[in-house]
Coordinates of C-alpha atoms and ligand atoms in Angstrom, one line a residue:
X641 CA 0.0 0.0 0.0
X642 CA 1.4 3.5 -0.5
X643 CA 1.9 6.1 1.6
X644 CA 1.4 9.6 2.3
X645 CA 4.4 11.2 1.9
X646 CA 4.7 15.4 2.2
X647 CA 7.9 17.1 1.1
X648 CA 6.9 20.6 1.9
X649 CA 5.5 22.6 4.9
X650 CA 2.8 25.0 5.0
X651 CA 3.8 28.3 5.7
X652 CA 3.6 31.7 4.9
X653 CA 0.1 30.9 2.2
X654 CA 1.6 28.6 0.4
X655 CA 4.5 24.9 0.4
X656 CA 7.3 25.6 1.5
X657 CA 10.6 23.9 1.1
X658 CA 11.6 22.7 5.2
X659 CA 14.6 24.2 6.6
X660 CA 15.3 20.6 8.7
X661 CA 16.1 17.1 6.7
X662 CA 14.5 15.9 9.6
X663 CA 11.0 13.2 9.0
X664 CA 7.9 12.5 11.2
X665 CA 6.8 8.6 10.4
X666 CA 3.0 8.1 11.2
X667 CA 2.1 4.7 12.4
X668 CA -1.5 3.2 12.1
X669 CA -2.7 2.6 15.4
X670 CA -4.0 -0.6 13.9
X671 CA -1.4 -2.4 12.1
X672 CA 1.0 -0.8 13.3
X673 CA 2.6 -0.1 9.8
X674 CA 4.0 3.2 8.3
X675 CA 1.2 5.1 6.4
X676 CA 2.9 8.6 5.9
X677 CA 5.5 11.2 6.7
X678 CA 5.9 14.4 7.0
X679 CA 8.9 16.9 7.2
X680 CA 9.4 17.7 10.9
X681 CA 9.5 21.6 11.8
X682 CA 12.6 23.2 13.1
X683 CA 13.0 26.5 14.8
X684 CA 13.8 28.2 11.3
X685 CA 10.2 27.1 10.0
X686 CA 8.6 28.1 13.2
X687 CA 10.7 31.8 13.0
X688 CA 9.4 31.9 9.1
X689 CA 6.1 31.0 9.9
X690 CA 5.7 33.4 13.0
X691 CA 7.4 35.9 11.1
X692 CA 4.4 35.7 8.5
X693 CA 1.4 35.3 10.8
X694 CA 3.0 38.6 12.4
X695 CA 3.1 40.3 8.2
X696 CA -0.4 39.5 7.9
X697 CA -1.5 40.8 11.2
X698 CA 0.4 43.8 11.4
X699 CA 0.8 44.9 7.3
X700 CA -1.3 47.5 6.0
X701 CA -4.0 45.6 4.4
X702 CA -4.0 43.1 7.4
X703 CA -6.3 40.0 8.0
X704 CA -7.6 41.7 11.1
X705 CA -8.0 45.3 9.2
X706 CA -10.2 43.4 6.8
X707 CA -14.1 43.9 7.3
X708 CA -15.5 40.8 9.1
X709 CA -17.2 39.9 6.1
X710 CA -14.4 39.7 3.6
X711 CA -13.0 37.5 6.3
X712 CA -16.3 35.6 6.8
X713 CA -16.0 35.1 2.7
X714 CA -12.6 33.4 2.9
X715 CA -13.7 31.2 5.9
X716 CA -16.6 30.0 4.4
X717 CA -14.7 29.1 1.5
X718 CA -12.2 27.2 3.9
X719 CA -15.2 25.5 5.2
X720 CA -16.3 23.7 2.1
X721 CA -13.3 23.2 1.2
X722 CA -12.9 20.6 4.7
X723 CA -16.5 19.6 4.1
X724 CA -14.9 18.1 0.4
X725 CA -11.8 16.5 2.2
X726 CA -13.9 15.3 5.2
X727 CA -14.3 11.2 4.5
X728 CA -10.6 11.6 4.2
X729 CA -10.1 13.4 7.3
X730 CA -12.0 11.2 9.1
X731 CA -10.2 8.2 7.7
X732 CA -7.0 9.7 8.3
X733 CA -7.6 10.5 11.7
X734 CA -8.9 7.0 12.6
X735 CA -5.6 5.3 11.1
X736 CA -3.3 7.5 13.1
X737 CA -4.8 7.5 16.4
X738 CA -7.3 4.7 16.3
X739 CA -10.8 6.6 16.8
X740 CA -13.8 4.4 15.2
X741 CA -14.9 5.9 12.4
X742 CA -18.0 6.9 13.0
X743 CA -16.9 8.8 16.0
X744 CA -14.7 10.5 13.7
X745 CA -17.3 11.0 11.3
X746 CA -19.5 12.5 14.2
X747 CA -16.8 14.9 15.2
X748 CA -13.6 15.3 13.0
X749 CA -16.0 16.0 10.0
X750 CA -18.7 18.6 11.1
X751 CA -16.7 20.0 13.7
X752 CA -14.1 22.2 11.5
X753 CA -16.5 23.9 8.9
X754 CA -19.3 24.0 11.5
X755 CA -17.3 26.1 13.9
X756 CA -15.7 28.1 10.7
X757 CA -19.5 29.0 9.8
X758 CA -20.8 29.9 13.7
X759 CA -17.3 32.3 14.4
X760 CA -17.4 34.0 11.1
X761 CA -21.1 35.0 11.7
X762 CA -20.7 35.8 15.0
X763 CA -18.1 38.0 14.5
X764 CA -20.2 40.5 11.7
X765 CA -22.5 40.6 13.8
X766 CA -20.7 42.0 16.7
X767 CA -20.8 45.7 16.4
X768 CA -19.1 47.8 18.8
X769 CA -20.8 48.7 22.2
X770 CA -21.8 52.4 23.1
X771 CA -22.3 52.6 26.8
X772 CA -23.2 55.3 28.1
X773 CA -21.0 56.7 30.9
X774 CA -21.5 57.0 35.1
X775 CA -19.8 59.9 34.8
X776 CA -21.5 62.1 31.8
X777 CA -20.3 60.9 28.3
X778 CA -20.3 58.0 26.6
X779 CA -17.6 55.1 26.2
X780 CA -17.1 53.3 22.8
X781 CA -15.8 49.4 23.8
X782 CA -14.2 47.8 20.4
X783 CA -13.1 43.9 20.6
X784 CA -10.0 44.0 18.3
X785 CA -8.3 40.8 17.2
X786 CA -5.7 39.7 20.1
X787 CA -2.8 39.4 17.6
X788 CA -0.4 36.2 16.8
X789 CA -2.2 33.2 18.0
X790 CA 0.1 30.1 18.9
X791 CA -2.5 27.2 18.9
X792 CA -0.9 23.7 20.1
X793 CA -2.8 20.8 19.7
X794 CA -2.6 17.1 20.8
X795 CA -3.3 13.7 18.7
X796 CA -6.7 12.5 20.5
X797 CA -9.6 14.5 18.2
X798 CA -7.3 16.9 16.6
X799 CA -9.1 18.3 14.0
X800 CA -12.0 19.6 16.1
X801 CA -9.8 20.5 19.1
X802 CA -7.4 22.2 16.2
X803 CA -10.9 24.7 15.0
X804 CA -11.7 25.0 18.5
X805 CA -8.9 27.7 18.4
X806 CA -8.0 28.1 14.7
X807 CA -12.3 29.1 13.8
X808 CA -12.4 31.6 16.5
X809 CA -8.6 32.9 16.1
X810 CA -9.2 33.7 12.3
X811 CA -12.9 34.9 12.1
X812 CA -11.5 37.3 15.0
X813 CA -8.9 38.4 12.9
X814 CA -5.9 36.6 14.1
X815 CA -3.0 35.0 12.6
X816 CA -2.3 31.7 13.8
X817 CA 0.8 29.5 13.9
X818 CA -0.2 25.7 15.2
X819 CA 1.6 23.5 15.7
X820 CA -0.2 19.6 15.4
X821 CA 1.2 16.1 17.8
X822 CA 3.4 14.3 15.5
X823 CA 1.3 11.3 16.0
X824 CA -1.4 13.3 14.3
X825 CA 0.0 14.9 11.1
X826 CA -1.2 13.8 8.6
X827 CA -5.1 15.3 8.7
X828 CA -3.3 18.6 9.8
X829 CA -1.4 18.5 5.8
X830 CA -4.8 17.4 4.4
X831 CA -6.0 20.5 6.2
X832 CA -3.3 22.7 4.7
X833 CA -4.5 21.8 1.3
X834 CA -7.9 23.3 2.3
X835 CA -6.1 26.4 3.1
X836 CA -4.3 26.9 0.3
X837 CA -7.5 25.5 -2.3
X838 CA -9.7 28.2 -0.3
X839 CA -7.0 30.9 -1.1
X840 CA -6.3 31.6 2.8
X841 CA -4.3 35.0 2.4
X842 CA -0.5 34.3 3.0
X843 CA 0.7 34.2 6.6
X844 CA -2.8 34.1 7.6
X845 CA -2.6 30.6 8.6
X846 CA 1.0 28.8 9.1
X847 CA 1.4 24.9 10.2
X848 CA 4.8 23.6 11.3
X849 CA 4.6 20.1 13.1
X850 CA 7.0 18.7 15.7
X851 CA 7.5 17.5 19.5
X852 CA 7.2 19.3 22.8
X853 CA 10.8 21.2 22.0
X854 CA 9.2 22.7 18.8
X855 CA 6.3 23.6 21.0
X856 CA 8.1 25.5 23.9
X857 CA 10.1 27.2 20.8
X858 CA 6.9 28.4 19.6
X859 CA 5.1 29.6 23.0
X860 CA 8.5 31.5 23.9
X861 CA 8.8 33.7 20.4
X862 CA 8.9 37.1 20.9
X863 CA 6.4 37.2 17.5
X864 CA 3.5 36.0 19.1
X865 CA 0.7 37.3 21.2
X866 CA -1.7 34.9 22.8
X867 CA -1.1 31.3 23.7
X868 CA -3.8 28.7 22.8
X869 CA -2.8 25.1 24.2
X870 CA -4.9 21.4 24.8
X871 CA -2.8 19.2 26.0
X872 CA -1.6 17.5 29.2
X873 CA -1.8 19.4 32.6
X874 CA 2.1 18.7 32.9
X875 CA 2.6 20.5 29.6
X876 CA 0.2 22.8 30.7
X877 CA 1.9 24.0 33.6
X878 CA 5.1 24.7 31.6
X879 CA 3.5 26.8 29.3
X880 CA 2.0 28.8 31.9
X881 CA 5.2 29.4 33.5
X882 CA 6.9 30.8 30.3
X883 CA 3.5 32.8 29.5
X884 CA 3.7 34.1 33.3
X885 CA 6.9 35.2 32.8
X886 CA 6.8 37.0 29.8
X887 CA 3.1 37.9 30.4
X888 CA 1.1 36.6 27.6
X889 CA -2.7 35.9 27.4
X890 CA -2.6 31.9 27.5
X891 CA -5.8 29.3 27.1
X892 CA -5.0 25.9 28.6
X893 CA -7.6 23.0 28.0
X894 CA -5.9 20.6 30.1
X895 CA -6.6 17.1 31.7
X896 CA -9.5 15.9 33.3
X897 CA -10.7 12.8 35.9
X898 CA -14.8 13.6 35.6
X899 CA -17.2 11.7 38.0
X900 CA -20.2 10.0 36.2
X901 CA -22.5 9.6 39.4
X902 CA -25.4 7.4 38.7
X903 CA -28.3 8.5 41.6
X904 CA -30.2 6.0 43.1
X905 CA -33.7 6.2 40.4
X906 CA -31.0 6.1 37.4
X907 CA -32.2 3.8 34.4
X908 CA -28.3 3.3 33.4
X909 CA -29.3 0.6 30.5
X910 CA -32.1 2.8 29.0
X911 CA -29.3 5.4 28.8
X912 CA -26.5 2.7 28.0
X913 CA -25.3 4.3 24.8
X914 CA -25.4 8.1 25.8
X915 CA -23.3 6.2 29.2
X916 CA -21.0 4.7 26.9
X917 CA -20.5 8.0 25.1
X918 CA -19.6 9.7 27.8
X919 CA -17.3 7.4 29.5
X920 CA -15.5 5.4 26.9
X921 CA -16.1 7.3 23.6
X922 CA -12.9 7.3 21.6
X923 CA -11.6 4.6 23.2
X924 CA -10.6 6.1 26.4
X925 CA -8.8 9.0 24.9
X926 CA -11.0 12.2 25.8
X927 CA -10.0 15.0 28.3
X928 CA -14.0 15.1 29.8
X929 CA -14.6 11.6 30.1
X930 CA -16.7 10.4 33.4
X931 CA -13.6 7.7 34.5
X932 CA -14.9 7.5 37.4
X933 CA -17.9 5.6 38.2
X934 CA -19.7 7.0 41.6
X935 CA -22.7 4.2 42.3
X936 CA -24.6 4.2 45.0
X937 CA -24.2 1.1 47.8
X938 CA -28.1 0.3 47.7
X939 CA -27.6 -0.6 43.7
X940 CA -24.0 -0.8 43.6
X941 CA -23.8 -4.7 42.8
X942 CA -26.2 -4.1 39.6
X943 CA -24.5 -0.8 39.2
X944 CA -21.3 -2.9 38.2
X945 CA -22.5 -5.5 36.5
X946 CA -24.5 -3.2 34.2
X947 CA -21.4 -1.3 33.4
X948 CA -18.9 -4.3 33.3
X949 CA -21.8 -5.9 31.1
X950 CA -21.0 -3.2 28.6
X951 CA -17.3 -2.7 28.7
X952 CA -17.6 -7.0 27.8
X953 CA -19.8 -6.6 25.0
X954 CA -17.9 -3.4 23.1
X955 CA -16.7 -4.2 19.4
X956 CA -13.2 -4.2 19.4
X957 CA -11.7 -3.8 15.8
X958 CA -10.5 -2.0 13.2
X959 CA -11.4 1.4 13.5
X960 CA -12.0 1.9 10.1
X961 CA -15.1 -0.6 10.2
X962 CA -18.2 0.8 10.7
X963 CA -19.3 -1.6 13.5
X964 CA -16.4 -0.8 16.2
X965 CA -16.6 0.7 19.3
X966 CA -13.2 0.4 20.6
X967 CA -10.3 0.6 18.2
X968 CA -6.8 0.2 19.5
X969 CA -4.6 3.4 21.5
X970 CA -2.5 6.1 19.7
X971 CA 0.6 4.5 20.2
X972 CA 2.7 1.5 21.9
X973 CA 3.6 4.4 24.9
X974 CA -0.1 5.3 25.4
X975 CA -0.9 1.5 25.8
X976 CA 2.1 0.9 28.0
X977 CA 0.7 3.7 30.5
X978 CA -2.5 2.5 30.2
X979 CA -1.5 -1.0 31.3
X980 CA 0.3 0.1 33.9
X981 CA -2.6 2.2 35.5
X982 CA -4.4 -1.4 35.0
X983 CA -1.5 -3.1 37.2
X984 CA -1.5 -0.4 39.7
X985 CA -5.5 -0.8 40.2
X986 CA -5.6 -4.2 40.9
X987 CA -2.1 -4.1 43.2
X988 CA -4.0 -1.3 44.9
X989 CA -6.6 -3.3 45.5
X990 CA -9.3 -2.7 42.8
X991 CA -11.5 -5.5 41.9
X992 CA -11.1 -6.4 38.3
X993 CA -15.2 -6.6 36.9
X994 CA -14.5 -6.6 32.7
X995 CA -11.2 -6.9 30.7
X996 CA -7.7 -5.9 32.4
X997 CA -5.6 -7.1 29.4
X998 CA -5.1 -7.1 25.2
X999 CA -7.8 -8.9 23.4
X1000 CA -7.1 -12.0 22.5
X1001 CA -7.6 -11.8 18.8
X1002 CA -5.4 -9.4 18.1
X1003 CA -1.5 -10.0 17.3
X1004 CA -1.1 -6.1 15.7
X1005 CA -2.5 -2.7 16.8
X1006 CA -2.0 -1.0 20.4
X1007 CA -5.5 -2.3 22.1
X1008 CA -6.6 -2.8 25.4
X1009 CA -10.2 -4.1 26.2
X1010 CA -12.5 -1.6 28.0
X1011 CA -11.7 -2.4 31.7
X1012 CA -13.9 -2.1 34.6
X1013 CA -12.6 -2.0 37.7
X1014 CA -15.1 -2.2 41.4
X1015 CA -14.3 -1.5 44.9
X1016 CA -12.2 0.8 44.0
X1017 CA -11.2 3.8 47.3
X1018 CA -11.1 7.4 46.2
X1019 CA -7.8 7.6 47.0
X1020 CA -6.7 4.9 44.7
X1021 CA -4.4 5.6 42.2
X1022 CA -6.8 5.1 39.3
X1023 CA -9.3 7.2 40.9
X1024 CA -7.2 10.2 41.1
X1025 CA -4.9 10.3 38.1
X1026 CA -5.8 10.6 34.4
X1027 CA -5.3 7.4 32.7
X1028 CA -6.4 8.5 29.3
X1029 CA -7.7 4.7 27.9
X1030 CA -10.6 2.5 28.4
X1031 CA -10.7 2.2 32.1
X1032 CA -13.5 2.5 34.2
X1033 CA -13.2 3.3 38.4
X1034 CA -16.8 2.3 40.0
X1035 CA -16.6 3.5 43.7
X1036 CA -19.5 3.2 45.7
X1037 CA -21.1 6.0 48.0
X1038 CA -23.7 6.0 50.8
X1039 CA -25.9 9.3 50.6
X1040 CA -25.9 12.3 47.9
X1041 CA -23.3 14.2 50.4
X1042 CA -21.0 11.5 50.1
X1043 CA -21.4 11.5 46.6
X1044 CA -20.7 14.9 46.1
X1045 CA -17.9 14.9 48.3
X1046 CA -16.1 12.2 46.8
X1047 CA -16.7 13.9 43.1
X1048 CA -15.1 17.1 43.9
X1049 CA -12.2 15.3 45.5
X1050 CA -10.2 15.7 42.7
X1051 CA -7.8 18.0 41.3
X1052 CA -9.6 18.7 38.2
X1053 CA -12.6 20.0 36.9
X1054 CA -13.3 19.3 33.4
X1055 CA -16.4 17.1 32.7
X1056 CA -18.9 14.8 34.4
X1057 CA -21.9 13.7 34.4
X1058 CA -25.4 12.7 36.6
X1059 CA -27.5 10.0 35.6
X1060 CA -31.6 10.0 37.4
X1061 CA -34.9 10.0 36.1
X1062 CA -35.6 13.2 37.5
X1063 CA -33.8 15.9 35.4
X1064 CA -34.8 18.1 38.0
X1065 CA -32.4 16.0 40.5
X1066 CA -30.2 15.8 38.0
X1067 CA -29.8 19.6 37.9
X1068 CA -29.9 20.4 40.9
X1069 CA -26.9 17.6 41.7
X1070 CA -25.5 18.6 38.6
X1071 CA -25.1 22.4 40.3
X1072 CA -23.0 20.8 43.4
X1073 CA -20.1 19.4 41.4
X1074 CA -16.9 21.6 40.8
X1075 CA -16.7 21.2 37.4
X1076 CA -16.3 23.1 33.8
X1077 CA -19.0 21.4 32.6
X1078 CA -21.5 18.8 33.1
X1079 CA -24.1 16.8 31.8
X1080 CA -27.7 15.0 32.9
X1081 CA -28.2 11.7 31.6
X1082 CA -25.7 12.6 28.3
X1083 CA -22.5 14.8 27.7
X1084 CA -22.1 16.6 24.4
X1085 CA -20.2 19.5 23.9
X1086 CA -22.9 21.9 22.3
X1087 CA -20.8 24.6 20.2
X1088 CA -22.9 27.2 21.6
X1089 CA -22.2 27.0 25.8
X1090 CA -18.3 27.7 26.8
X1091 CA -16.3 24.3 27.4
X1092 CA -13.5 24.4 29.7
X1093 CA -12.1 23.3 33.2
X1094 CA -11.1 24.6 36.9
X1095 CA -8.3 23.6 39.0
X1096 CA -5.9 21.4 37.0
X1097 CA -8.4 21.1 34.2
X1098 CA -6.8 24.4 32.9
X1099 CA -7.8 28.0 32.3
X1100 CA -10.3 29.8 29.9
X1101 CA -13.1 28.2 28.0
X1102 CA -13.4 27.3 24.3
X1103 CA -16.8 27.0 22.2
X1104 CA -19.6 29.4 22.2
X1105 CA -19.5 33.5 22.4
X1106 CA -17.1 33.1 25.6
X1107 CA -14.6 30.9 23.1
X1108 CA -14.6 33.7 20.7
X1109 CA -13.3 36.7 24.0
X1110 CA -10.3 34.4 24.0
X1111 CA -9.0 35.9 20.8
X1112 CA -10.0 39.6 21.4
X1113 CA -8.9 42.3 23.5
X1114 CA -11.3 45.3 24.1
X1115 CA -9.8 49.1 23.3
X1116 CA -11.9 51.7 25.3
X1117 CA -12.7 54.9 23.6
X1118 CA -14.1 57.9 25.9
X1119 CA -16.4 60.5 24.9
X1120 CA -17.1 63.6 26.3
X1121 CA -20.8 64.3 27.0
X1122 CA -20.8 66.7 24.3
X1123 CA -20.0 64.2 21.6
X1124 CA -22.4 61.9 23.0
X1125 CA -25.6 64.4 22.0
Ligands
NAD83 P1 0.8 16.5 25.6 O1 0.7 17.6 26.6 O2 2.0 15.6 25.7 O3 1.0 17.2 24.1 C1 0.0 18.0 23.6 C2 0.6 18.9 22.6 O4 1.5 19.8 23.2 C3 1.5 18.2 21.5 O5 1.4 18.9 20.3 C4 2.9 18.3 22.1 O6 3.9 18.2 21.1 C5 2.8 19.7 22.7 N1 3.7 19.9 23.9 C6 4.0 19.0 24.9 N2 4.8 19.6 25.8 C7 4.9 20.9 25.5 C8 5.5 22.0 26.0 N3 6.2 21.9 27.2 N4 5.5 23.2 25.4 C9 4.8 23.3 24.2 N5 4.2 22.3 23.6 C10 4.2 21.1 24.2 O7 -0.6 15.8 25.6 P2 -1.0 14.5 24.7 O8 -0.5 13.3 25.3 O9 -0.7 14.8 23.3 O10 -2.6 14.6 24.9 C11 -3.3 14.0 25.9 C12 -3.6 15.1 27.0 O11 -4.3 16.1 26.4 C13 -4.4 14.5 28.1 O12 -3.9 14.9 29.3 C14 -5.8 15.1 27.8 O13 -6.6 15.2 28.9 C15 -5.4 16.4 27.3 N6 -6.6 17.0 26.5 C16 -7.3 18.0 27.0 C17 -8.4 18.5 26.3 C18 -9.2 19.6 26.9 O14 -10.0 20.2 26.1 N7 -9.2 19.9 28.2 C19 -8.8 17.9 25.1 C20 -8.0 16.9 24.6 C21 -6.9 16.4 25.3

């Protein structure tokens, strides 16, 4: 079978010749076989291609000069340009980091030109605010484009976390420099071919893959202007540091350990495939995910058996067939810390209630079978840290209190989720937990509400009006009271 194979970068509008000799070899997650490569950024190609984010932005004619329209003309443009690549997207996506398919077709395939269409609208038809003043007069508030974005993705859904910042960033009027994981390359090229078939203006949009060094590079250059990372909280934290020091706006979308707590009048298998969504979807590898089970002690046997029931009866396969659920991890280092979060659950003490191991019928590809473990403590390992795989911590709890105690005894805040049939319950749980965000009986991102976590979950929020604020700063004009009449 051939490969993809890209000699070029794209920077500054158009392919560029690299300035490293340097290669990034993709891996399927499935067969573990080479299926493409990619020139691997160096610091010359991220100074050329922050050097021509900072042209467009600041140049006479600029990008964030234009009218919102003109901009909302090229982004649309850039959006069906996607919509044309998306089968290949999704395909692409699903061979490097093993997502089933048809969670890539639900996500990596909408996502981009949806959020392209809602930012570029949203932006004409913001209109400046004229409010009048406490004092006499009146004061003209502007939201201006923030400048040089740095967006930094990871590999896990990277083309919708990748126009979480880029749709926003651009329809604001910003340049942007991102930089993709290099397990996740090759949909970021097929993306750059968008670009350059929807005649993105040169610098507007520059894309320079490479490893965490290339990243640091990136968030240090004196060329850029805001900070836009998902990643790890470890990473996170780093990034923060340099952007503390050298005080520049930063976004982090970071880990997360969310508590799915199942009340006491939940129907868990009427809601079994919304459940499985929101706890195992993409084979373990989502920041918001409900890892933790909280059940409570009066249906805690049924509880597990109900979940372990569905971690046992999952698809495993080939992501690219239309039937799996669970397609293999990222890479052999994902599934290596993913088995050794299983080892540490059961030496901890963790009852082992579905899977704990590879499946059987598979020699190739970096799987692990969705895992359920019960009894597990709070203070267990593999209730506290983020495993990021198909592993499931059910820990039982006595009264509501207890539950919401033991759900906001974590260090994150990202996601979670209550499951009742009382929505009004729900809600009114739902309102307890320290969390980003949170769902009854479901968790979907909706692109309209801000997504986005507390505590080591990160800073800022992504998605709706709120994700569009990230990428614009507000100039204050005063006018006397005269002007005002
Ligand atoms: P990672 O932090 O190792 O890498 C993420 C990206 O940052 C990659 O592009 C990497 O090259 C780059 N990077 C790493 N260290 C860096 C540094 N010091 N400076 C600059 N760039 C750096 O994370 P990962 O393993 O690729 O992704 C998994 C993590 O991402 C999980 O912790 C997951 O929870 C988190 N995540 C969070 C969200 C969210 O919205 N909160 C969404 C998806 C994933």
């Amino acid at each position: 079978m051939s490969t993809m194979e890209y000699d070029k970068l794209y920077v500054a509008g158009d392919w560029r010749t690299p300035a490293g000799s340097d290669r990034i070899d993709v891996r399927s997650a499935t067969t573990e076989e080479k299926i493409g490569s990619v020139p691997e950024g160096v610091e010359a190609d991220i100074d050329a291609a922050v050097d021509s984010a900072r042209r467009a932005f600041d140049g006479p004619d600029s990008w964030g000069n234009w009218e919102p329209a003109r901009r909302q003309e090229v982004l649309l443009r850039f959006a069906d340009e996607l919509e044309k690549r998306g089968p290949e997207t999704a395909s692409r996506v699903s061979q490097q980091n093993g997502m089933p398919i048809v969670v890539a077709e639900a996500f990596e395939i909408p996502f981009p030109p949806l959020l392209l269409r809602y930012y570029s609208q949203l932006v004409v038809d913001q209109a400046d605010e004229r409010r009048p003043g406490m004092l006499g007069g009146t004061a003209v508030i502007r939201r201006q484009p923030i400048g040089v974005v740095a967006a930094i993705v990871p590999w896990n859904v990277p083309q919708g976390i990748t126009f979480l910042k880029i749709a926003p960033a651009l329809a604001a009027g910003c340049t942007v420099v991102l930089k993709p994981a290099p397990e996740t390359v090759l949909d970021a090229f097929l993306m750059a071919e968008a670009a350059v078939a929807a005649g993105l203006p040169e610098g507007v949009l520059n894309i320079v893959p490479g490893g965490r060094e290339l990243g640091a590079y990136l968030v240090e250059h004196p060329g850029v202007d805001k900070v836009s990372f998902t990643g790890s909280t470890a990473a996170g934290r780093a990034i923060a540091e340099t952007c503390g020091r050298l005080l520049r706006p930063v976004t982090l979308e970071l880990g997360g350990k969310s508590a799915a707590i199942v009340l006491d009048d939940a129907d868990l298998l009427g809601n079994i495939e919304s459940f499985f969504a929101s706890t195992l979807l993409n084979n373990g590898q989502i920041c918001w995910l409900g890892t933790r089970i909280l059940a409570p002690q009066n249906r805690y046997s049924e509880v597990v058996d109900t979940i372990a029931g569905l971690a046992s009866n999952l698809v495993i396969g080939d992501p690219l067939e239309r039937t799996t659920q669970i397609g293999p991890l990222v890479s052999a280092r994902q599934r290596d810390r993913v088995e050794s979060y299983i080892a540490k659950g059961s030496a901890d003490g963790g009852r082992l209630a579905a899977g704990g191991g590879r499946p059987a019928d598979r020699d190739k590809g970096w799987f692990v079978q969705p895992t359920v473990f019960a009894d597990v403590d709070p203070n267990h390992t593999i209730a506290q840290e983020e495993i990021f795989g198909p592993v499931l911590a059910v820990i039982p709890y006595s009264d509501e209190a207890q539950a919401v105690q033991i759900a906001n005894d974590t260090d994150y805040g990202l996601g979670g989720s209550v499951w009742t049939a009382d929505m009004e319950r729900g809600e009114a749980f739902a309102r307890k937990v320290r969390t980003g965000t949170i769902g009854v009986n479901h968790y979907v991102n909706d692109p309209t509400a801000p997504f986005g976590g507390i505590k080591s979950s990160g800073m800022g929020r992504e998605l709706g009006p709120e994700g569009l604020v990230a990428f614009q700063t507000l100039q204050t004009i005063y006018l006397p009271p005269a002007a005002a009449n």
